[in-house]
Coordinates of C-alpha atoms in Angstrom, one line a residue:
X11 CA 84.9 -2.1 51.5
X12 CA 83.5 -2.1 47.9
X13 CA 83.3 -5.1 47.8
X14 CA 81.4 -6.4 50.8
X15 CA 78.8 -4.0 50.3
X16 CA 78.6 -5.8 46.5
X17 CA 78.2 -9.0 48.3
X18 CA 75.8 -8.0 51.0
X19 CA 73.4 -6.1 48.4
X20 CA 73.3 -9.5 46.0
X21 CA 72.5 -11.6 49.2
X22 CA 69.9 -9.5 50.4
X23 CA 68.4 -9.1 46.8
X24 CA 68.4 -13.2 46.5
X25 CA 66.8 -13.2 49.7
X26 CA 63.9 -10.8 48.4
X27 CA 64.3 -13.3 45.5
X28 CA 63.5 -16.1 48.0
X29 CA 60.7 -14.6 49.7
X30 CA 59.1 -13.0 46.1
X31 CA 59.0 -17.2 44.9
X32 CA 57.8 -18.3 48.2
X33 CA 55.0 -15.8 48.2
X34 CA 54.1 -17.0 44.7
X35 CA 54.2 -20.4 45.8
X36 CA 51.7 -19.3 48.4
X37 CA 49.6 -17.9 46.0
X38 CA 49.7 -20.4 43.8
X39 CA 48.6 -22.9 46.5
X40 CA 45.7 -20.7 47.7
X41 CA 44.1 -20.8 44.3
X42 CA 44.6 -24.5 44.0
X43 CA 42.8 -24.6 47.2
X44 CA 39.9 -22.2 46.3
X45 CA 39.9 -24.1 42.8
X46 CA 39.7 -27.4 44.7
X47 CA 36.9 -26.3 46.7
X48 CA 35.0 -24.8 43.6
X49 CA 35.1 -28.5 42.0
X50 CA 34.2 -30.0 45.4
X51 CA 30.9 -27.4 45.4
X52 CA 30.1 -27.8 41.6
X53 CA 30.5 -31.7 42.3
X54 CA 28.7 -31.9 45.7
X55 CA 25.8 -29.9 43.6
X56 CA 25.4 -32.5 40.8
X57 CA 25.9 -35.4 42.7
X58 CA 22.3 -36.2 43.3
X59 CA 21.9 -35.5 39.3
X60 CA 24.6 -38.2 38.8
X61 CA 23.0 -41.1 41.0
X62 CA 20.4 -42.9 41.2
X63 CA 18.7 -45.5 43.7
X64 CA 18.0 -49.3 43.1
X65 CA 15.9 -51.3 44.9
X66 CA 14.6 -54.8 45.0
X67 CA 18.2 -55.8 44.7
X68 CA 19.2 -59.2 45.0
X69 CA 20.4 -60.0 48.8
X70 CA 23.1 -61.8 47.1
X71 CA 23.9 -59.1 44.9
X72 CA 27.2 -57.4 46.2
X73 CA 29.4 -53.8 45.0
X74 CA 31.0 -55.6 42.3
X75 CA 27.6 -57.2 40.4
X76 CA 26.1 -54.1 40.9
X77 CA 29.1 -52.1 39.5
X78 CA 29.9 -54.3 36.6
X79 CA 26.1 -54.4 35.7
X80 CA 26.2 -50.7 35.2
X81 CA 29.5 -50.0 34.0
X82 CA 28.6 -52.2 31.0
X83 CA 25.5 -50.6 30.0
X84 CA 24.8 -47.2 31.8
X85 CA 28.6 -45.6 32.2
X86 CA 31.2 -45.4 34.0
X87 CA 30.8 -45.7 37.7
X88 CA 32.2 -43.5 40.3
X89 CA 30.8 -45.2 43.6
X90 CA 28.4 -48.2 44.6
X91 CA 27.1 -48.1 48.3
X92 CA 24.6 -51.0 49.5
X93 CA 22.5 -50.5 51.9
X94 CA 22.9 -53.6 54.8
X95 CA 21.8 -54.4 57.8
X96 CA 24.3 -53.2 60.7
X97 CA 24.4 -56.2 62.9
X98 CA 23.9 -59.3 59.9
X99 CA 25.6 -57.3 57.2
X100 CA 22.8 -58.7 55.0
X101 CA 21.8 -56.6 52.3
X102 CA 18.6 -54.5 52.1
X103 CA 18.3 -55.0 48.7
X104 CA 18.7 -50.9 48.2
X105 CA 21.5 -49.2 46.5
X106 CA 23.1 -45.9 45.1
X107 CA 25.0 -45.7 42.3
X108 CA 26.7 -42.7 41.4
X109 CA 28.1 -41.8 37.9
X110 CA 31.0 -39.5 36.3
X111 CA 28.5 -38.3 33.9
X112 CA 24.8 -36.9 34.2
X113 CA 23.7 -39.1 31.2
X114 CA 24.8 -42.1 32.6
X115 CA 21.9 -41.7 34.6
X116 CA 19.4 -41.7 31.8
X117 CA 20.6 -44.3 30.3
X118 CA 20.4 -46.5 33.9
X119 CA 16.9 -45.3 34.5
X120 CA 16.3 -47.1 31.4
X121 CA 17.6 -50.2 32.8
X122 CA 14.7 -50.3 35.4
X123 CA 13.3 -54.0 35.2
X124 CA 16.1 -56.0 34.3
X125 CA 17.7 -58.4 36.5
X126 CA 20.9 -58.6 38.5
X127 CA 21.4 -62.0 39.4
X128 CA 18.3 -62.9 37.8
X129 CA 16.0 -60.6 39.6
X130 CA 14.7 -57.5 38.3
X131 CA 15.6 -54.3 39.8
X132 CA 13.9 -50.9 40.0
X133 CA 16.2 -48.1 39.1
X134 CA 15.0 -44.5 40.6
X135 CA 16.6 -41.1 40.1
X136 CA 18.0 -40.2 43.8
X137 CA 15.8 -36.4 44.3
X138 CA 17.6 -36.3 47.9
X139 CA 20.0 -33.6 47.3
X140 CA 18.4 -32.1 44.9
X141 CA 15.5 -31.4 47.4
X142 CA 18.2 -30.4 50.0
X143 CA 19.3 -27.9 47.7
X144 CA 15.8 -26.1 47.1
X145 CA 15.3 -26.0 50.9
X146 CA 18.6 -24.4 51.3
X147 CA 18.0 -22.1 48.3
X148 CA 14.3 -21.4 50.2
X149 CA 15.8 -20.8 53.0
X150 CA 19.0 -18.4 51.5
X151 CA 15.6 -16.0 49.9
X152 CA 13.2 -16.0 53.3
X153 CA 15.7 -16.1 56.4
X154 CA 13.7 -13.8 57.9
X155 CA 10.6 -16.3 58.0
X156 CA 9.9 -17.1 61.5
X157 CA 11.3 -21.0 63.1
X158 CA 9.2 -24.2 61.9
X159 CA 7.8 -26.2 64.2
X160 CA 9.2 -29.7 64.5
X161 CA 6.5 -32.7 62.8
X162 CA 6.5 -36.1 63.5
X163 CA 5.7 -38.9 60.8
X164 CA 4.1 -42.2 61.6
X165 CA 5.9 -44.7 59.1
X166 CA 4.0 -48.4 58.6
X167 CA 5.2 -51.6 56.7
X168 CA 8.4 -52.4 58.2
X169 CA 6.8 -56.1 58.2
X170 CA 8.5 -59.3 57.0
X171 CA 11.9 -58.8 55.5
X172 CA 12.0 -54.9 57.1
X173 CA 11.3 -56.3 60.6
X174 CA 15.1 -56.1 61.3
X175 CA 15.2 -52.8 60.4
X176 CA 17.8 -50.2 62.9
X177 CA 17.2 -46.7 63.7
X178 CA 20.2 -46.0 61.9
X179 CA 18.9 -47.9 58.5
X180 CA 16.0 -45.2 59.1
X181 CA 17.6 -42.6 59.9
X182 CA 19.5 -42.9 56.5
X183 CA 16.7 -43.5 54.4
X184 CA 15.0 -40.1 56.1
X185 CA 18.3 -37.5 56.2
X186 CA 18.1 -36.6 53.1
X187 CA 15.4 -34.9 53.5
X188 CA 16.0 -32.9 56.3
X189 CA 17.6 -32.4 60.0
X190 CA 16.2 -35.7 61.7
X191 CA 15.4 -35.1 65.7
X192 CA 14.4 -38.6 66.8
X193 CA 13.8 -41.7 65.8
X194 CA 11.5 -44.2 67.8
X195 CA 11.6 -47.8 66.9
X196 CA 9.1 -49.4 68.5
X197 CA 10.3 -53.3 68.9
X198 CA 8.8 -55.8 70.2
X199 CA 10.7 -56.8 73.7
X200 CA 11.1 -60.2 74.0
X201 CA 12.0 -60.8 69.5
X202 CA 13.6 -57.0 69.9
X203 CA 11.9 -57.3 66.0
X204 CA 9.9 -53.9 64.5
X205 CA 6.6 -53.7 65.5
X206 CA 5.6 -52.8 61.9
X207 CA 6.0 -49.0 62.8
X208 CA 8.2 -46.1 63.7
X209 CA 8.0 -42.4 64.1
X210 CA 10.6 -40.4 62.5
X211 CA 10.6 -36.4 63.8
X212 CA 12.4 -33.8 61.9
X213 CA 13.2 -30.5 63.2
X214 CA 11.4 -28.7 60.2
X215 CA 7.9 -28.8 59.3
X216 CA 8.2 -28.4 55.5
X217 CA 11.0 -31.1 55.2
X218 CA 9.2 -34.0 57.2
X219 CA 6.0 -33.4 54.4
X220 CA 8.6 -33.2 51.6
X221 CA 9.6 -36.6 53.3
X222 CA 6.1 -37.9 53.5
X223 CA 5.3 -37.4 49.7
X224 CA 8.4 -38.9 48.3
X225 CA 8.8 -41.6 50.7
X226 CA 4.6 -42.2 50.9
X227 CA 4.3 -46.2 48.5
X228 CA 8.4 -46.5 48.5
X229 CA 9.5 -49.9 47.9
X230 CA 11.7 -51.0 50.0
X231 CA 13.0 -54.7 50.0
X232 CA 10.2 -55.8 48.1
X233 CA 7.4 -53.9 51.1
X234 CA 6.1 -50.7 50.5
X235 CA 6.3 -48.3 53.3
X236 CA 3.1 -46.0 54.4
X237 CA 4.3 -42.7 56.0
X238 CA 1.6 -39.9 57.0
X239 CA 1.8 -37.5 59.8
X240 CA 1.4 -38.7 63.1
X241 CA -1.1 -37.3 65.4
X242 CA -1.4 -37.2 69.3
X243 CA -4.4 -40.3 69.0
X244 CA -1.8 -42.6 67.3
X245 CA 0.2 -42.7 70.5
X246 CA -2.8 -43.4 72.6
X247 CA -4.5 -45.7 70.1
X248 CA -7.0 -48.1 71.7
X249 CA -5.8 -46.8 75.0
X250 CA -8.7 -44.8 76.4
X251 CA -7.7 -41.2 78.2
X252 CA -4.5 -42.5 79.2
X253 CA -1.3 -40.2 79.7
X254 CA 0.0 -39.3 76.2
X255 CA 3.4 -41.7 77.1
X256 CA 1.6 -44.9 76.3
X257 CA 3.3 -45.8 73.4
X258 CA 6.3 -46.5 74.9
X259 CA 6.0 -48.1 78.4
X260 CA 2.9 -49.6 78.4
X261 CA 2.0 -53.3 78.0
X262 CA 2.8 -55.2 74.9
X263 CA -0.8 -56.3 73.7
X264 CA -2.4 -52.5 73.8
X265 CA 1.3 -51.9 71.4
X266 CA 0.5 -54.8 69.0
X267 CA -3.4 -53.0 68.4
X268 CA -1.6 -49.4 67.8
X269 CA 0.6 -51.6 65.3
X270 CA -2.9 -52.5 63.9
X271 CA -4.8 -49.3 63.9
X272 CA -2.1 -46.9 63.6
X273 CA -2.5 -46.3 59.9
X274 CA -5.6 -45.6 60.8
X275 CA -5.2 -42.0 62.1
X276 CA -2.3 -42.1 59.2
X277 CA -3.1 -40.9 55.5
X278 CA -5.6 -43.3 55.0
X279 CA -8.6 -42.2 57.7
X280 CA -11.3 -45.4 56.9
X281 CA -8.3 -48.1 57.7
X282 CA -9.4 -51.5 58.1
X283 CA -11.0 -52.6 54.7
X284 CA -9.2 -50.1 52.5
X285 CA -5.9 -51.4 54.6
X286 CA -6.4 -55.1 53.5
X287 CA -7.9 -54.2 49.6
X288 CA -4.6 -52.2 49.4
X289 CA -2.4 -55.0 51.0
X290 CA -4.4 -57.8 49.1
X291 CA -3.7 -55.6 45.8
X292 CA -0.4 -55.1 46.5
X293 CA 0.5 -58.3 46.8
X294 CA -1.7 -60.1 43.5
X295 CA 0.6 -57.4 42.2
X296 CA 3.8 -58.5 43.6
X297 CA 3.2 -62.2 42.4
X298 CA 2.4 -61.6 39.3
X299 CA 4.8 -58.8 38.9
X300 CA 8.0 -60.0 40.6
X301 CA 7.6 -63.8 39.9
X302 CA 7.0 -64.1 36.3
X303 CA 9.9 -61.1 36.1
X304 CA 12.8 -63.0 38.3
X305 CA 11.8 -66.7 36.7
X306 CA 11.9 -64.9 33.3
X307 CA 14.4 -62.1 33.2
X308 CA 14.5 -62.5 29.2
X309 CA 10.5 -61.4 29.6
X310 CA 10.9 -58.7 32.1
X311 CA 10.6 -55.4 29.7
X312 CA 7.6 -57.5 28.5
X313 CA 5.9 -58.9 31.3
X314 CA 3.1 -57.3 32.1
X315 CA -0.6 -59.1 30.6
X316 CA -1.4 -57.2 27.2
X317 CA 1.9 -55.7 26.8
X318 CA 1.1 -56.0 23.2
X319 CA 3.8 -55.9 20.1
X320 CA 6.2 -53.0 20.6
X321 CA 5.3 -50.2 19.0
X322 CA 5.8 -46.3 19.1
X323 CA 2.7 -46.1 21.1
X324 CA 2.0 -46.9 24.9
X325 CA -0.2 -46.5 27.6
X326 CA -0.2 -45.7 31.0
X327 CA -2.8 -46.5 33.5
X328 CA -3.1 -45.0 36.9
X329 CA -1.4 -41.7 35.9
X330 CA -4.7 -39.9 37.9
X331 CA -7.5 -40.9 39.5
X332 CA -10.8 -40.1 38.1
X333 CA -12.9 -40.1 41.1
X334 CA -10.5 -37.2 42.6
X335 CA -10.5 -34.6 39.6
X336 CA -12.4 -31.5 40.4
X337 CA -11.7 -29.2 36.6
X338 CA -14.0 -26.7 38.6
X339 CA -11.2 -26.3 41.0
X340 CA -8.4 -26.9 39.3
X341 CA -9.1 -25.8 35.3
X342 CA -5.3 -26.7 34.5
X343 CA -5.6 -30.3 36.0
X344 CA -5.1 -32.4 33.1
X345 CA -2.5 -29.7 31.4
X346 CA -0.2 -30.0 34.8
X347 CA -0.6 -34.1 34.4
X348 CA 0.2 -33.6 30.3
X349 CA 3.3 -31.6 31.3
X350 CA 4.3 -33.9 33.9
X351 CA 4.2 -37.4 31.9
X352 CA 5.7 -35.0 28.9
X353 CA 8.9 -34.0 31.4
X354 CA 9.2 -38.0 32.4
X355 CA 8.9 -39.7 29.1
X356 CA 11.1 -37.0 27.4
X357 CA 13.9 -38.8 29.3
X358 CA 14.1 -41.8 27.4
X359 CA 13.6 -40.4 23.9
X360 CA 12.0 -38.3 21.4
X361 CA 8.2 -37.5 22.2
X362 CA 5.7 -36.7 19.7
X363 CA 2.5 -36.3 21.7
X364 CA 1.3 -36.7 25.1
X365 CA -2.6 -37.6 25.4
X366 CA -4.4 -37.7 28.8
X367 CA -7.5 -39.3 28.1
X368 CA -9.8 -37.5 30.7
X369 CA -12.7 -40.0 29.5
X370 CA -10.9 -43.1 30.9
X371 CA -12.2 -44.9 34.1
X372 CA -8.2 -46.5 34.8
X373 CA -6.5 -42.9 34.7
X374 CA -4.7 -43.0 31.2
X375 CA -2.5 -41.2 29.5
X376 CA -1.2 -41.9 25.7
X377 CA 2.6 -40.9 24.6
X378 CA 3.7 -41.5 21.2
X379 CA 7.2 -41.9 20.6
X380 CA 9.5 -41.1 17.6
X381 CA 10.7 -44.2 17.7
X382 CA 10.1 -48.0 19.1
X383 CA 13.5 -48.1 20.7
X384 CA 12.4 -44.9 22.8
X385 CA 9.2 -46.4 23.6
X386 CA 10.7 -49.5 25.0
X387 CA 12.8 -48.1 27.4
X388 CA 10.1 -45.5 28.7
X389 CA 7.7 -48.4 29.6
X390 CA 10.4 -50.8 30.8
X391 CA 11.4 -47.7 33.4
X392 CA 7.4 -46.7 34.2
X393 CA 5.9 -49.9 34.3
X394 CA 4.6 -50.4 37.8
X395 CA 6.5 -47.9 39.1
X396 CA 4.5 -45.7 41.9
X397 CA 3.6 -42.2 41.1
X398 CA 1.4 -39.8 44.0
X399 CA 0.4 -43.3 45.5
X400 CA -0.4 -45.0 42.7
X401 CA 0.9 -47.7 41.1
X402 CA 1.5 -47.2 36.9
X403 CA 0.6 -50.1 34.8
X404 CA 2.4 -48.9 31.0
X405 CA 1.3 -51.2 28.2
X406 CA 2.1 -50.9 24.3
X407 CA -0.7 -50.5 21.8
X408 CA -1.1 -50.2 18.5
X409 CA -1.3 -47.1 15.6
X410 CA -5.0 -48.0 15.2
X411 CA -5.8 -47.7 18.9
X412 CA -4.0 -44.2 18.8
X413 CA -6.2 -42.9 15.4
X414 CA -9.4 -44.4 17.2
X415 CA -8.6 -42.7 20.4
X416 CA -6.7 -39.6 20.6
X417 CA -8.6 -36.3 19.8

């Protein structure tokens, strides 16, 4: 019987063997997994430092321009997602890109201004996640804090070419920011267009103002939305004690005067004038921005009156305004605004001095570059682009203007 034991020990000894590999193969898979997820975490974390956000897109202007465009001269592209209406398909003239590599996005927020299809497009870093994160980070430190309220936000200027714009085209552009409870679209019911106006609620306080200030003079589709908080008066605009229901069921003329006045009780409180200056602004803006830059790509790092030769000097105007700074209140004013332009500019090249020129009636702050090429690219990515409801207007000027001016 020797030799049947022999036999029986070496079977049970490759089954140990068996079960020893398939325990290793287990193993082996579990770490892949936890790898896997790792990547997927460290990826999911950088992604909003790896994309950025175009608008003014050209409605022709499909995956493929847009991902040829930048492939050629930002990097190479990892995913292109337009933005389109969800009954035409038409494009909304909006657009992520997102990269492989975190300098690929440098390099396309120095593309801002050029044209796809012949019309200039703003490039914009995409701060979504990264806003999501510091909430969640916030909210990892102070658990204990005590439940936000919910806030509601009145959002104005989906006029014109944003008429057609869907609850779900909204609630995209607001998610990022935070857990969304309703949106309310208020149409018009025999066109079923926009009224001009919606009111977007999140669930948390603190995200729906994070919301408000980065999404406060957005372009979008060549309009710039106005979001504020919405108060109980907006609902009852022009309607007298009524119930607080009135915006929704009530007749359509009292709906069309809230669509006038509600930017009223918004973050402008004098509306009518300051409404139409701003609108009338806007829009000299916009013609002579947008025109001379689509009919003239060639021209559009240039094309702003009194851009001036390049040089390693420019200016921005509209970087503060001078009416609103109170030193007495807040001593490191014009340090926090140095810092800030410093941070921005640093992105496109090597700064040798940042200059706010608290003197100046237009807001201005001076940056000297190291270089011209440097230069360039920082005011082709600034020039009228808005910054805390502002609109910047960045010029060159020259090495004599700098020795006259800068103390």
């Amino acid at each position: 019987g020797g030799g049947g034991r022999g036999r029986e020990r070496s079977r049970s000894k490759s089954r140990e063997m068996r079960r020893l590999e398939k325990e290793r193969e287990r193993e082996e898979q579990r770490r892949k997994e936890e790898e896997e997820e790792r990547r997927r975490q460290v990826e999911d974390a950088t992604r909003g430092d790896r994309t950025v956000m175009i608008v003014c897109l050209h409605h022709k202007a499909d995956e493929r321009d847009v991902y040829e465009f930048f492939s050629g001269n930002a990097g190479k592209v990892r995913d292109v997602q337009i933005i389109r209406d969800a009954r035409t398909g038409r494009s909304k003239g909006v657009a992520y890109i997102e990269f492989y590599l975190q300098e690929s996005t440098l390099k396309a927020l120095a593309l801002s201004g050029q044209p796809i299809k012949g019309q200039a497009v703003r490039v914009q870093p995409s701060q979504a996640e990264k806003n999501r994160a510091a909430q969640a980070a916030k909210a990892a430190i102070s658990y204990t804090a005590p439940r936000e309220a919910p806030l509601r936000l009145y959002v104005g200027g989906l006029v014109d070419s944003l008429a057609n714009i869907s609850e779900e085209e909204l609630k995209k552009l607001f998610s990022p920011f935070g857990e969304i409870e309703f949106i309310d679209l208020h149409r018009d019911p025999y066109t079923n267009k926009c009224k001009g106006f919606a009111f977007v609620q999140f669930k948390n306080a603190s995200e729906a103002r994070e919301a408000m200030t980065a999404m406060n003079g957005f372009q979008l589709a060549g309009k710039e939305l106005k979001v504020g908080i919405a108060t109980s008066d907006m609902q009852l605009d022009g309607a007298g004690p009524g119930g607080p229901n009135l915006s929704l069921g009530n007749s359509g003329s009292m709906l069309d005067s809230l669509g006038d006045d509600a930017s009223s009780a918004g973050p402008n409180a004098n509306p009518g004038l300051l409404r139409d200056a701003n609108d009338r602004l806007a829009l000299m803006q916009k013609l002579q921005g947008s025109q001379s830059m689509s009919a003239m790509p060639t021209l559009a790092p240039l094309g702003q009156p009194g851009g001036g030769q390049p040089s390693t000097v420019i200016v921005l105007h509209g970087m503060f305004n001078p009416n609103q700074v109170n030193i007495h209140n807040d001593p490191e004013f014009f340090n926090d605004i140095e810092a800030d332009v410093e941070q921005e500019c640093r992105k496109y090249g090597a700064v040798n001095k940042v200059w706010p020129d608290q003197a100046s009636t237009r807001g201005d702050v001076w940056v000297r570059f190291a270089d011209i090429t440097s230069a360039s690219n920082c005011l082709r990515a600034l020039d009228r682009r808005w910054f805390a409801g502002q609109q910047i207007i960045a010029e060159f000027t020259t090495e004599a203007a700098w020795a006259a001016t800068v103390r």
